[in-house]
Amino acid sequence: MFSYKSKLDANLKYYISKNAYKNYRVLIKYKNFQSSLEKKVNSYNGIVYHTIESVNIICAKLNSRGIQRISEYPEVEKICLDEYLFLCGMSVATANKVHFSEKYSLSGTGIGIGLVDSGIFPHEDLTSPSSKIELFVDLINNLHYPYDDNGHGTSIAGILCSSGLSSNNMYKGICSKSKLFCYKAFDSLGKGFASDILYSIESLVNVSKENNIKLLCLPFELLSHNTFIISCFDTVFNYAISKNVFPIVPSGSNLNNESSIMGIATLNSCITVGGINTSTPVIKPYNYSSAGPYEKLVKPNLSAACVNINSLNSDTSYVSERNDIKLYPKKLEIPYKSFTGTSLATAYVCGLCSLILENSPEMNFKDMSSLLKVSCNLIDDIPKYLQGEGLIDLKKLMP
C-alpha cells in the first residue's frame, strides 16, 4: 500500500481518496515490460489509448481499483492524471516588415513540416494547384479526411503553406511548397490531452526520415507547472532532435509580465517564439506573449509579429465524412480572416526555418538555433525578457 500511494501524483491521489470519478485518464510511467503492462490494463477493464515509447509512457483509462493494482508492479514508476494543453490563439510578410524579393527563390520545396493542432480545413489555397496536406490523422473524432472544427490549425497551415491562390499571392505562405503532416490532437474548443500530443509528436518523428519531416510546428501551451508532464515533453523533444527534427513552440499567452513564461516554452530542447505587435507605427510588445527570463536561458529565443495577421479562414461546421463516405466542402465566401496570437509568430519562424533547410539540409538543431540568434536585431525600448534576441533580419538570415 505504501508503494501504491508513493507512485501516485498528489492530485490523482486526492481524487481517488474522494472517490470523485468512476474512471480516470492517466499517464503511467514505466521502466520496462511495456506489453505486459498493456495487458494488465486491459485485464483490469481499462483501455490503453496510446503508448509513447520514447517517453516510456502508457496513457490509459482505469478505475481506482485498476490504478491501485497497476501501481503495485515494480516496473511502474509513476502515475498521474493526463492534462489538457491549449492552443495559443495584413499578410504575415507585411506584419513582419519583410519583402521576399525575386532573389529569394526558396519556397520550402521538399521539406516536411509536422503540425499538431486542431486539424486543417481543405481550403483552396492548400489543395490547389496541388495538395499541401500530405498526412492527416484525427485523434479526436477518428475521421479519415482533413477538416478543422476550430479554425486554428488552418490559420497556421496558411501562414506556412498557403499558395495564395485566392488572393493573387497577397497572402501566400512563407514556405508555400513545403508539405504538411498534420495530427489533429485538439478538439473544437482548442483543448488537447498531453498524451495525444506526445503520441502525435513521436509518431511524426518516427516517419520523419522517409518523409523528410524536418520541423515540428507546435502552436500550443501547457498552462500548468506539472513538472512530470513538462519532463515528458523535454524527452520527446530531445528524441525529435536526435532524429534531426526541430520543435518550435510559442512563448504562450500569459500577460507579458516578467517571468510569466511557463510549461514547455521554458525548455531548452525547443525554439521558443514570442509575439510582437507591429500593427502600430511604433513596434510594441504584444500584451499576451509570455515573457522570460527563465533560469539562465534566453526565453523566448526570438520574436515575430503576431497581431492582426491575415490567414486562411475555415468552415468549422464542415464534416469531412459521413458513413465512411467523403464529403466535400462548399467554397468559402470569405477565404481569409485576421488572427492574433503567439502561434502565428511560431508559424512564421517555422516557415523561415523551412526555407533555410531547403538550402542547407544538413543543418542540425544547434546550428539552426545559432543562426536564428545571430540573424536577429533587438528592438529598441523593449526589454530582452520580452523579445529574446529580437526580430529576424531577413538580410542576415538569407544574405
PDB file of N, CA and C in Angstrom, residues 24-30 34-35 37-39 41-42 46-62 80 82-84 116 137-142 183-186 191-204 206 232-233 236:
ATOM      1  N   TYR A  24     -10.492   7.205 -14.567  1.00  0.00           N
ATOM      2  CA  TYR A  24      -9.514   8.285 -14.664  1.00  0.00           C
ATOM      3  C   TYR A  24      -8.649   8.062 -15.906  1.00  0.00           C
ATOM      4  N   ARG A  25      -8.404   9.143 -16.638  1.00  0.00           N
ATOM      5  CA  ARG A  25      -7.458   9.079 -17.757  1.00  0.00           C
ATOM      6  C   ARG A  25      -6.082   9.426 -17.187  1.00  0.00           C
ATOM      7  N   VAL A  26      -5.169   8.452 -17.232  1.00  0.00           N
ATOM      8  CA  VAL A  26      -3.891   8.613 -16.531  1.00  0.00           C
ATOM      9  C   VAL A  26      -2.708   8.347 -17.455  1.00  0.00           C
ATOM     10  N   LEU A  27      -1.555   8.848 -17.023  1.00  0.00           N
ATOM     11  CA  LEU A  27      -0.281   8.559 -17.663  1.00  0.00           C
ATOM     12  C   LEU A  27       0.510   7.642 -16.734  1.00  0.00           C
ATOM     13  N   ILE A  28       0.911   6.500 -17.249  1.00  0.00           N
ATOM     14  CA  ILE A  28       1.666   5.516 -16.472  1.00  0.00           C
ATOM     15  C   ILE A  28       3.113   5.523 -16.950  1.00  0.00           C
ATOM     16  N   LYS A  29       4.009   5.978 -16.105  1.00  0.00           N
ATOM     17  CA  LYS A  29       5.430   5.982 -16.431  1.00  0.00           C
ATOM     18  C   LYS A  29       6.011   4.629 -16.043  1.00  0.00           C
ATOM     19  N   TYR A  30       6.645   3.939 -17.008  1.00  0.00           N
ATOM     20  CA  TYR A  30       7.151   2.598 -16.745  1.00  0.00           C
ATOM     21  C   TYR A  30       8.652   2.523 -17.031  1.00  0.00           C
ATOM     22  N   GLN A  34       6.671  -3.129 -21.171  1.00  0.00           N
ATOM     23  CA  GLN A  34       5.563  -2.338 -21.699  1.00  0.00           C
ATOM     24  C   GLN A  34       4.362  -3.203 -22.103  1.00  0.00           C
ATOM     25  N   SER A  35       4.600  -4.233 -22.902  1.00  0.00           N
ATOM     26  CA  SER A  35       3.491  -5.053 -23.407  1.00  0.00           C
ATOM     27  C   SER A  35       2.770  -5.763 -22.271  1.00  0.00           C
ATOM     28  N   LEU A  37       2.417  -4.632 -19.225  1.00  0.00           N
ATOM     29  CA  LEU A  37       1.585  -3.635 -18.531  1.00  0.00           C
ATOM     30  C   LEU A  37       0.330  -3.311 -19.338  1.00  0.00           C
ATOM     31  N   GLU A  38       0.466  -3.274 -20.660  1.00  0.00           N
ATOM     32  CA  GLU A  38      -0.712  -3.015 -21.502  1.00  0.00           C
ATOM     33  C   GLU A  38      -1.751  -4.120 -21.304  1.00  0.00           C
ATOM     34  N   LYS A  39      -1.284  -5.353 -21.221  1.00  0.00           N
ATOM     35  CA  LYS A  39      -2.206  -6.469 -20.996  1.00  0.00           C
ATOM     36  C   LYS A  39      -2.859  -6.370 -19.622  1.00  0.00           C
ATOM     37  N   VAL A  41      -3.493  -3.608 -17.979  1.00  0.00           N
ATOM     38  CA  VAL A  41      -4.522  -2.554 -18.047  1.00  0.00           C
ATOM     39  C   VAL A  41      -5.821  -3.131 -18.589  1.00  0.00           C
ATOM     40  N   ASN A  42      -5.720  -3.886 -19.665  1.00  0.00           N
ATOM     41  CA  ASN A  42      -6.920  -4.492 -20.259  1.00  0.00           C
ATOM     42  C   ASN A  42      -7.574  -5.482 -19.302  1.00  0.00           C
ATOM     43  N   GLY A  46      -9.578  -1.769 -18.159  1.00  0.00           N
ATOM     44  CA  GLY A  46      -9.150  -0.453 -18.610  1.00  0.00           C
ATOM     45  C   GLY A  46      -9.004  -0.403 -20.113  1.00  0.00           C
ATOM     46  N   ILE A  47      -8.653   0.766 -20.615  1.00  0.00           N
ATOM     47  CA  ILE A  47      -8.439   0.973 -22.046  1.00  0.00           C
ATOM     48  C   ILE A  47      -7.085   1.647 -22.236  1.00  0.00           C
ATOM     49  N   VAL A  48      -6.264   1.094 -23.099  1.00  0.00           N
ATOM     50  CA  VAL A  48      -4.994   1.736 -23.463  1.00  0.00           C
ATOM     51  C   VAL A  48      -5.254   2.654 -24.648  1.00  0.00           C
ATOM     52  N   TYR A  49      -5.024   3.948 -24.461  1.00  0.00           N
ATOM     53  CA  TYR A  49      -5.205   4.912 -25.545  1.00  0.00           C
ATOM     54  C   TYR A  49      -3.945   5.002 -26.418  1.00  0.00           C
ATOM     55  N   HIS A  50      -2.798   5.205 -25.774  1.00  0.00           N
ATOM     56  CA  HIS A  50      -1.538   5.352 -26.508  1.00  0.00           C
ATOM     57  C   HIS A  50      -0.408   4.750 -25.691  1.00  0.00           C
ATOM     58  N   THR A  51       0.621   4.302 -26.396  1.00  0.00           N
ATOM     59  CA  THR A  51       1.906   4.007 -25.765  1.00  0.00           C
ATOM     60  C   THR A  51       2.949   4.858 -26.461  1.00  0.00           C
ATOM     61  N   ILE A  52       3.661   5.677 -25.690  1.00  0.00           N
ATOM     62  CA  ILE A  52       4.641   6.605 -26.234  1.00  0.00           C
ATOM     63  C   ILE A  52       6.004   6.103 -25.798  1.00  0.00           C
ATOM     64  N   GLU A  53       6.627   5.328 -26.662  1.00  0.00           N
ATOM     65  CA  GLU A  53       7.818   4.569 -26.285  1.00  0.00           C
ATOM     66  C   GLU A  53       9.024   5.455 -25.998  1.00  0.00           C
ATOM     67  N   SER A  54       9.148   6.590 -26.690  1.00  0.00           N
ATOM     68  CA  SER A  54      10.310   7.457 -26.470  1.00  0.00           C
ATOM     69  C   SER A  54      10.300   8.087 -25.082  1.00  0.00           C
ATOM     70  N   VAL A  55       9.132   8.108 -24.445  1.00  0.00           N
ATOM     71  CA  VAL A  55       8.993   8.707 -23.112  1.00  0.00           C
ATOM     72  C   VAL A  55       8.713   7.647 -22.052  1.00  0.00           C
ATOM     73  N   ASN A  56       8.507   6.384 -22.480  1.00  0.00           N
ATOM     74  CA  ASN A  56       8.117   5.303 -21.565  1.00  0.00           C
ATOM     75  C   ASN A  56       6.825   5.633 -20.819  1.00  0.00           C
ATOM     76  N   ILE A  57       5.814   5.986 -21.608  1.00  0.00           N
ATOM     77  CA  ILE A  57       4.518   6.373 -21.055  1.00  0.00           C
ATOM     78  C   ILE A  57       3.416   5.551 -21.707  1.00  0.00           C
ATOM     79  N   ILE A  58       2.490   5.047 -20.884  1.00  0.00           N
ATOM     80  CA  ILE A  58       1.247   4.451 -21.363  1.00  0.00           C
ATOM     81  C   ILE A  58       0.107   5.357 -20.906  1.00  0.00           C
ATOM     82  N   CYS A  59      -0.709   5.793 -21.853  1.00  0.00           N
ATOM     83  CA  CYS A  59      -1.911   6.546 -21.490  1.00  0.00           C
ATOM     84  C   CYS A  59      -3.088   5.582 -21.473  1.00  0.00           C
ATOM     85  N   ALA A  60      -3.828   5.568 -20.364  1.00  0.00           N
ATOM     86  CA  ALA A  60      -4.906   4.592 -20.217  1.00  0.00           C
ATOM     87  C   ALA A  60      -6.059   5.158 -19.405  1.00  0.00           C
ATOM     88  N   LYS A  61      -7.207   4.523 -19.582  1.00  0.00           N
ATOM     89  CA  LYS A  61      -8.359   4.807 -18.709  1.00  0.00           C
ATOM     90  C   LYS A  61      -8.509   3.646 -17.741  1.00  0.00           C
ATOM     91  N   LEU A  62      -8.518   3.958 -16.446  1.00  0.00           N
ATOM     92  CA  LEU A  62      -8.624   2.943 -15.400  1.00  0.00           C
ATOM     93  C   LEU A  62      -9.504   3.451 -14.270  1.00  0.00           C
ATOM     94  N   CYS A  80       0.051   9.608 -13.065  1.00  0.00           N
ATOM     95  CA  CYS A  80      -0.558  10.930 -12.843  1.00  0.00           C
ATOM     96  C   CYS A  80      -1.713  11.124 -13.810  1.00  0.00           C
ATOM     97  N   ASP A  82      -3.722  12.631 -16.843  1.00  0.00           N
ATOM     98  CA  ASP A  82      -3.432  13.273 -18.114  1.00  0.00           C
ATOM     99  C   ASP A  82      -3.947  14.707 -18.032  1.00  0.00           C
ATOM    100  N   GLU A  83      -3.276  15.649 -18.676  1.00  0.00           N
ATOM    101  CA  GLU A  83      -3.676  17.051 -18.594  1.00  0.00           C
ATOM    102  C   GLU A  83      -3.925  17.623 -19.971  1.00  0.00           C
ATOM    103  N   TYR A  84      -4.738  18.690 -20.002  1.00  0.00           N
ATOM    104  CA  TYR A  84      -5.004  19.394 -21.245  1.00  0.00           C
ATOM    105  C   TYR A  84      -3.915  20.422 -21.528  1.00  0.00           C
ATOM    106  N   VAL A 116       0.865  19.769 -35.149  1.00  0.00           N
ATOM    107  CA  VAL A 116      -0.053  19.189 -34.163  1.00  0.00           C
ATOM    108  C   VAL A 116      -0.994  20.299 -33.737  1.00  0.00           C
ATOM    109  N   VAL A 137      -4.120  12.799 -39.592  1.00  0.00           N
ATOM    110  CA  VAL A 137      -4.523  11.786 -38.617  1.00  0.00           C
ATOM    111  C   VAL A 137      -5.373  12.472 -37.558  1.00  0.00           C
ATOM    112  N   ASP A 138      -6.564  11.950 -37.339  1.00  0.00           N
ATOM    113  CA  ASP A 138      -7.523  12.554 -36.423  1.00  0.00           C
ATOM    114  C   ASP A 138      -7.615  11.720 -35.145  1.00  0.00           C
ATOM    115  N   LEU A 139      -7.085  12.257 -34.037  1.00  0.00           N
ATOM    116  CA  LEU A 139      -7.139  11.558 -32.755  1.00  0.00           C
ATOM    117  C   LEU A 139      -8.374  11.918 -31.939  1.00  0.00           C
ATOM    118  N   ILE A 140      -9.179  12.849 -32.424  1.00  0.00           N
ATOM    119  CA  ILE A 140     -10.353  13.314 -31.672  1.00  0.00           C
ATOM    120  C   ILE A 140     -11.620  12.586 -32.110  1.00  0.00           C
ATOM    121  N   ASN A 141     -11.907  12.617 -33.403  1.00  0.00           N
ATOM    122  CA  ASN A 141     -13.141  12.009 -33.909  1.00  0.00           C
ATOM    123  C   ASN A 141     -12.889  10.853 -34.874  1.00  0.00           C
ATOM    124  N   ASN A 142     -11.612  10.556 -35.123  1.00  0.00           N
ATOM    125  CA  ASN A 142     -11.221   9.411 -35.969  1.00  0.00           C
ATOM    126  C   ASN A 142     -11.769   9.484 -37.385  1.00  0.00           C
ATOM    127  N   TYR A 183      -1.437  16.092 -37.360  1.00  0.00           N
ATOM    128  CA  TYR A 183      -2.169  15.298 -36.384  1.00  0.00           C
ATOM    129  C   TYR A 183      -3.170  16.214 -35.695  1.00  0.00           C
ATOM    130  N   LYS A 184      -4.445  15.857 -35.793  1.00  0.00           N
ATOM    131  CA  LYS A 184      -5.473  16.609 -35.072  1.00  0.00           C
ATOM    132  C   LYS A 184      -5.555  16.062 -33.651  1.00  0.00           C
ATOM    133  N   ALA A 185      -4.952  16.788 -32.698  1.00  0.00           N
ATOM    134  CA  ALA A 185      -4.935  16.362 -31.301  1.00  0.00           C
ATOM    135  C   ALA A 185      -5.700  17.329 -30.412  1.00  0.00           C
ATOM    136  N   PHE A 186      -6.295  18.370 -31.020  1.00  0.00           N
ATOM    137  CA  PHE A 186      -7.056  19.371 -30.269  1.00  0.00           C
ATOM    138  C   PHE A 186      -8.502  19.389 -30.763  1.00  0.00           C
ATOM    139  N   LYS A 191      -8.728  22.377 -26.977  1.00  0.00           N
ATOM    140  CA  LYS A 191      -8.117  21.615 -25.893  1.00  0.00           C
ATOM    141  C   LYS A 191      -7.610  20.278 -26.415  1.00  0.00           C
ATOM    142  N   GLY A 192      -6.456  19.855 -25.873  1.00  0.00           N
ATOM    143  CA  GLY A 192      -5.910  18.566 -26.278  1.00  0.00           C
ATOM    144  C   GLY A 192      -5.178  17.911 -25.129  1.00  0.00           C
ATOM    145  N   PHE A 193      -5.350  16.606 -24.954  1.00  0.00           N
ATOM    146  CA  PHE A 193      -4.662  15.891 -23.885  1.00  0.00           C
ATOM    147  C   PHE A 193      -3.162  15.814 -24.161  1.00  0.00           C
ATOM    148  N   ALA A 194      -2.381  15.911 -23.100  1.00  0.00           N
ATOM    149  CA  ALA A 194      -0.931  15.790 -23.217  1.00  0.00           C
ATOM    150  C   ALA A 194      -0.546  14.475 -23.889  1.00  0.00           C
ATOM    151  N   SER A 195      -1.233  13.400 -23.541  1.00  0.00           N
ATOM    152  CA  SER A 195      -0.891  12.090 -24.109  1.00  0.00           C
ATOM    153  C   SER A 195      -1.107  12.053 -25.617  1.00  0.00           C
ATOM    154  N   ASP A 196      -2.206  12.650 -26.098  1.00  0.00           N
ATOM    155  CA  ASP A 196      -2.457  12.688 -27.540  1.00  0.00           C
ATOM    156  C   ASP A 196      -1.363  13.484 -28.255  1.00  0.00           C
ATOM    157  N   ILE A 197      -0.938  14.570 -27.621  1.00  0.00           N
ATOM    158  CA  ILE A 197       0.072  15.432 -28.242  1.00  0.00           C
ATOM    159  C   ILE A 197       1.439  14.739 -28.252  1.00  0.00           C
ATOM    160  N   LEU A 198       1.805  14.133 -27.137  1.00  0.00           N
ATOM    161  CA  LEU A 198       3.071  13.393 -27.084  1.00  0.00           C
ATOM    162  C   LEU A 198       3.085  12.263 -28.109  1.00  0.00           C
ATOM    163  N   TYR A 199       1.970  11.551 -28.215  1.00  0.00           N
ATOM    164  CA  TYR A 199       1.854  10.470 -29.194  1.00  0.00           C
ATOM    165  C   TYR A 199       1.996  11.012 -30.616  1.00  0.00           C
ATOM    166  N   SER A 200       1.370  12.171 -30.883  1.00  0.00           N
ATOM    167  CA  SER A 200       1.448  12.785 -32.208  1.00  0.00           C
ATOM    168  C   SER A 200       2.887  13.140 -32.570  1.00  0.00           C
ATOM    169  N   ILE A 201       3.593  13.746 -31.614  1.00  0.00           N
ATOM    170  CA  ILE A 201       4.974  14.155 -31.866  1.00  0.00           C
ATOM    171  C   ILE A 201       5.847  12.932 -32.149  1.00  0.00           C
ATOM    172  N   GLU A 202       5.735  11.920 -31.293  1.00  0.00           N
ATOM    173  CA  GLU A 202       6.535  10.713 -31.505  1.00  0.00           C
ATOM    174  C   GLU A 202       6.204  10.070 -32.844  1.00  0.00           C
ATOM    175  N   SER A 203       4.939  10.025 -33.199  1.00  0.00           N
ATOM    176  CA  SER A 203       4.534   9.400 -34.465  1.00  0.00           C
ATOM    177  C   SER A 203       5.122  10.146 -35.663  1.00  0.00           C
ATOM    178  N   LEU A 204       5.113  11.471 -35.595  1.00  0.00           N
ATOM    179  CA  LEU A 204       5.681  12.272 -36.677  1.00  0.00           C
ATOM    180  C   LEU A 204       7.192  12.059 -36.791  1.00  0.00           C
ATOM    181  N   ASN A 206       8.785   9.402 -35.912  1.00  0.00           N
ATOM    182  CA  ASN A 206       9.028   8.036 -36.379  1.00  0.00           C
ATOM    183  C   ASN A 206       8.908   7.890 -37.897  1.00  0.00           C
ATOM    184  N   CYS A 232       8.220  15.029 -19.740  1.00  0.00           N
ATOM    185  CA  CYS A 232       7.862  14.139 -20.852  1.00  0.00           C
ATOM    186  C   CYS A 232       8.036  14.857 -22.188  1.00  0.00           C
ATOM    187  N   PHE A 233       7.625  16.125 -22.244  1.00  0.00           N
ATOM    188  CA  PHE A 233       7.812  16.893 -23.470  1.00  0.00           C
ATOM    189  C   PHE A 233       9.291  17.114 -23.748  1.00  0.00           C
ATOM    190  N   VAL A 236      10.566  13.912 -25.328  1.00  0.00           N
ATOM    191  CA  VAL A 236      10.134  13.676 -26.713  1.00  0.00           C
ATOM    192  C   VAL A 236      10.721  14.734 -27.643  1.00  0.00           C
TER     193      VAL A 236
END
